[in-house]
Coordinates of C-alpha atoms and ligand atoms in Angstrom, one line a residue:
M19 CA -0.3 0.1 0.1
L20 CA 1.5 3.2 -1.6
N21 CA 1.3 5.8 1.2
Y22 CA -0.2 8.5 -1.1
R23 CA 0.3 11.6 0.5
L24 CA 4.3 11.3 0.8
S25 CA 3.9 10.6 -2.6
R26 CA 2.2 13.4 -3.6
E27 CA 4.3 15.7 -1.9
E28 CA 7.1 14.8 -3.7
M29 CA 5.4 15.4 -6.5
V30 CA 4.9 18.7 -5.6
L31 CA 8.5 19.4 -4.8
T32 CA 10.2 17.6 -7.7
Q33 CA 7.6 17.9 -11.0
L34 CA 6.2 21.5 -10.2
E35 CA 8.3 23.6 -7.8
R36 CA 11.7 22.1 -9.2
R37 CA 10.3 22.9 -12.9
G38 CA 9.6 26.8 -11.7
I39 CA 5.2 26.7 -10.6
N40 CA 5.9 28.8 -7.2
D41 CA 1.9 30.3 -6.7
P42 CA 1.6 29.0 -3.1
R43 CA -2.3 29.0 -4.0
V44 CA -1.7 26.1 -7.0
L45 CA 0.8 24.2 -4.6
E46 CA -0.8 24.2 -1.8
A47 CA -4.0 22.9 -4.1
M48 CA -1.6 20.3 -5.5
R49 CA -1.0 18.7 -2.2
E50 CA -4.3 18.6 -1.0
V51 CA -6.1 17.0 -4.8
K52 CA -6.5 13.1 -4.1
R53 CA -5.3 12.1 -7.5
H54 CA -5.7 9.0 -7.1
H55 CA -9.5 8.7 -6.5
F56 CA -9.0 10.3 -9.6
V57 CA -7.5 8.0 -11.7
E58 CA -8.7 5.0 -13.2
P59 CA -7.9 1.6 -10.4
A60 CA -5.9 -0.1 -12.8
F61 CA -3.0 3.1 -12.7
R62 CA -3.6 3.9 -9.1
D63 CA -0.4 3.2 -7.3
R64 CA 1.1 5.6 -10.3
S65 CA -1.0 8.2 -9.6
Y66 CA 1.5 10.3 -8.4
D67 CA 4.0 9.9 -11.5
D68 CA 5.0 12.0 -13.8
T69 CA 2.7 11.6 -16.6
P70 CA -1.3 11.2 -18.0
L71 CA -3.1 8.0 -17.7
P72 CA -5.4 6.4 -19.5
I73 CA -9.7 7.1 -18.1
D74 CA -12.6 5.8 -20.1
E75 CA -14.0 6.9 -23.7
G76 CA -10.0 7.1 -24.6
Q77 CA -9.2 9.7 -22.6
T78 CA -6.5 10.3 -20.8
I79 CA -6.4 12.4 -16.5
S80 CA -3.5 14.8 -17.5
Q81 CA 0.0 14.9 -16.6
P82 CA 0.2 16.7 -12.4
Y83 CA 2.7 19.4 -13.8
V84 CA -0.3 20.5 -16.7
V85 CA -2.6 20.9 -14.4
A86 CA -0.4 23.1 -12.3
R87 CA 1.2 25.3 -15.1
M88 CA -2.7 25.9 -17.1
T89 CA -3.7 26.6 -13.7
S90 CA -0.7 28.6 -12.8
L91 CA -1.5 30.8 -16.0
L92 CA -5.0 31.7 -14.9
R93 CA -4.1 33.5 -11.7
L94 CA -7.2 32.6 -10.2
Q95 CA -9.2 33.9 -7.8
P96 CA -11.2 33.7 -5.3
T97 CA -14.0 35.4 -6.3
D98 CA -13.3 33.8 -10.2
K99 CA -16.1 32.1 -12.1
V100 CA -14.9 29.8 -14.7
L101 CA -15.4 27.5 -17.2
E102 CA -13.7 24.0 -18.4
I103 CA -13.6 22.6 -21.3
G104 CA -13.0 18.3 -21.0
T105 CA -14.2 17.5 -17.2
G106 CA -12.9 13.9 -18.3
S107 CA -11.9 12.5 -14.7
G108 CA -12.7 15.5 -13.3
Y109 CA -9.2 16.2 -11.5
Q110 CA -8.7 19.7 -12.9
A111 CA -11.8 20.9 -12.1
A112 CA -11.2 19.9 -8.4
V113 CA -8.4 22.1 -8.4
L114 CA -9.9 24.8 -9.7
A115 CA -12.3 24.6 -7.7
R116 CA -9.7 25.3 -4.4
L117 CA -9.0 28.6 -6.2
A118 CA -12.5 30.3 -7.5
H119 CA -15.3 30.1 -6.9
K120 CA -17.8 28.4 -9.2
V121 CA -16.6 26.1 -11.7
Y122 CA -18.5 25.6 -14.5
S123 CA -17.4 22.3 -17.1
I124 CA -19.0 20.3 -19.3
E125 CA -17.5 17.0 -21.1
R126 CA -18.4 15.3 -23.9
H127 CA -18.9 11.7 -22.8
F128 CA -21.8 11.5 -20.8
S129 CA -20.6 8.3 -18.8
L130 CA -17.4 10.7 -18.1
M131 CA -19.4 13.5 -16.9
Q132 CA -21.4 11.0 -14.7
K133 CA -18.7 9.6 -13.3
A134 CA -17.1 12.1 -12.6
R135 CA -19.7 14.0 -10.8
V136 CA -19.7 11.5 -7.9
V137 CA -15.6 11.5 -7.1
L138 CA -16.3 15.4 -7.3
E139 CA -18.6 15.4 -5.0
Q140 CA -17.2 12.3 -2.5
E141 CA -14.0 15.5 -2.5
G142 CA -16.6 18.0 -1.2
C143 CA -16.6 19.8 -4.2
R144 CA -19.0 21.4 -4.5
N145 CA -19.0 24.4 -6.5
V146 CA -18.5 23.1 -9.7
I147 CA -21.3 22.3 -12.0
L148 CA -21.4 19.9 -14.8
R149 CA -22.8 20.0 -17.8
S150 CA -22.7 17.0 -20.8
G151 CA -22.0 18.9 -24.3
D152 CA -19.5 20.3 -26.9
G153 CA -18.2 22.7 -24.7
T154 CA -16.9 24.2 -27.7
I155 CA -20.1 26.2 -28.1
G156 CA -19.6 27.3 -24.4
W157 CA -22.3 28.3 -22.0
A158 CA -24.3 31.0 -22.7
D159 CA -26.3 31.2 -19.9
A160 CA -23.3 31.3 -17.1
A161 CA -21.3 33.6 -19.3
P162 CA -19.1 35.9 -19.2
F163 CA -16.5 33.5 -17.5
D164 CA -13.4 35.7 -15.6
K165 CA -11.4 32.8 -17.0
I166 CA -11.9 29.6 -18.9
I167 CA -9.4 26.6 -19.3
I168 CA -9.7 24.1 -22.4
T169 CA -8.2 20.5 -21.4
A170 CA -8.5 19.0 -24.9
A171 CA -6.4 20.4 -28.5
S172 CA -8.4 22.9 -30.3
P173 CA -7.3 23.5 -33.8
A174 CA -8.3 27.1 -34.1
F175 CA -9.2 30.3 -31.9
P176 CA -12.3 29.1 -30.0
K177 CA -14.4 32.0 -30.8
T178 CA -17.5 31.7 -29.2
L179 CA -15.5 30.7 -25.5
F180 CA -13.4 33.6 -26.4
G181 CA -17.5 35.7 -26.4
Q182 CA -17.9 34.2 -22.9
L183 CA -14.9 36.3 -21.5
K184 CA -15.3 38.7 -19.1
D185 CA -13.1 42.5 -20.4
G186 CA -9.9 41.6 -18.4
G187 CA -10.0 37.7 -18.4
L188 CA -8.0 34.8 -19.1
M189 CA -8.3 32.1 -21.4
V190 CA -5.3 29.4 -21.6
F191 CA -6.2 25.7 -23.9
P192 CA -4.0 24.2 -26.3
M193 CA -3.3 24.5 -29.7
G194 CA -2.5 22.4 -32.6
E195 CA -2.3 18.6 -34.1
K196 CA -2.9 15.9 -32.2
R197 CA 0.2 14.9 -30.9
T198 CA 2.1 18.1 -29.9
Q199 CA 0.5 21.7 -29.6
M200 CA 0.9 24.9 -28.2
L201 CA -0.5 26.0 -24.7
M202 CA -1.8 29.2 -25.5
L203 CA -2.6 31.7 -22.9
V204 CA -4.8 35.4 -24.1
E205 CA -5.9 38.1 -22.3
R206 CA -9.2 39.9 -23.4
Q207 CA -9.0 43.4 -23.9
G208 CA -12.2 45.1 -25.2
D209 CA -13.0 42.8 -28.8
E210 CA -8.7 42.2 -28.1
A211 CA -7.5 39.0 -27.8
V212 CA -3.9 39.2 -26.8
T213 CA -2.2 36.0 -27.0
T214 CA 1.1 34.3 -25.7
E215 CA 2.8 30.7 -26.4
A216 CA 3.2 29.6 -23.0
G217 CA 5.1 26.5 -24.1
G218 CA 4.6 22.6 -25.6
V219 CA 2.1 20.2 -24.9
S220 CA 0.2 17.1 -25.3
F221 CA -3.2 17.1 -25.8
V222 CA -6.0 14.5 -26.9
P223 CA -8.2 16.3 -29.3
L224 CA -10.9 18.8 -28.7
V225 CA -14.2 17.9 -30.4
G226 CA -16.9 19.4 -31.9
R227 CA -18.8 22.3 -34.1
E228 CA -15.1 24.5 -33.4
G229 CA -13.4 21.8 -32.8
W230 CA -11.7 18.6 -34.6
S231 CA -14.6 16.7 -36.1
G232 CA -14.9 12.9 -34.7
S233 CA -14.3 11.2 -37.8
S234 CA -10.7 12.1 -37.9
Y235 CA -10.0 10.7 -34.6
T236 CA -11.7 7.7 -34.7
Ligands
SAH412 N1 -9.1 18.3 -17.2 C1 -9.3 16.5 -17.6 C2 -8.3 16.1 -18.8 C3 -9.4 15.1 -19.7 S1 -8.7 14.6 -20.7 C4 -9.2 15.9 -16.4 O1 -8.5 16.4 -15.3 O2 -9.0 14.3 -16.2 C5 -10.1 15.7 -22.2 C6 -11.6 15.3 -22.0 O3 -12.1 16.5 -23.1 C7 -12.0 14.2 -23.3 O4 -12.8 13.9 -21.2 C8 -12.7 14.4 -23.6 O5 -13.8 13.7 -24.2 C9 -13.5 16.3 -23.3 N2 -13.7 16.8 -24.6 C10 -12.8 17.0 -26.3 N3 -13.9 17.5 -27.3 C11 -15.4 17.8 -26.1 C12 -16.0 19.2 -26.0 N4 -16.0 19.7 -27.7 N5 -16.8 19.7 -25.4 C13 -16.6 18.8 -24.3 N6 -15.5 18.1 -23.8 C14 -14.7 17.6 -24.8

């Protein structure tokens, strides 16, 4: 039986702090959220490894470093209303939930959304609201958002989601082809998107109306 708390401490030190993640609130959230509760039982003893892991529907739970990095880039405030596209296991949503006021998260696969809902409830994340559907069209009823995070690879600039971002808000997303993408950080300044590149990443594709077409990935 692994000591998960110890593994988590070690993960934070070696994978995050040593690689330049230095926001104390993000480090604290990464120390507290039990990734092993979001990982499939077959992979549980690898929960704090430096890698993404498979979940149902051919999807993945992101690598801890990537979760911490994207979370840091959002510079979350306790008052923030956040939109996440690609709930997956719910792990990233649980990290966001500790740092923001409210998290709205959309997952394309109904079965993943259901599973994530159960785990998030068990973990006591009461400020996360889940919905199943195509996240590329956003969540108009709850818009505008202070921050938006897309945890799947977008083929292009996500216009509709940008439209649901508050003026002064931040959006982070991977953009590019199937295997490797560039992490993009966008700040909304009026109607303008001020964009910075934030390093290479590898995500599963964003599939939807403003994403990749599903057939090209089956
Ligand atoms: N944030 C997740 C990572 C999930 S992987 C975690 O912490 O575990 C990306 C997820 O995005 C997959 O579950 C995939 O089904 C979902 N996805 C892909 N395209 C989507 C879309 N258009 N709308 C909502 N979810 C989408």
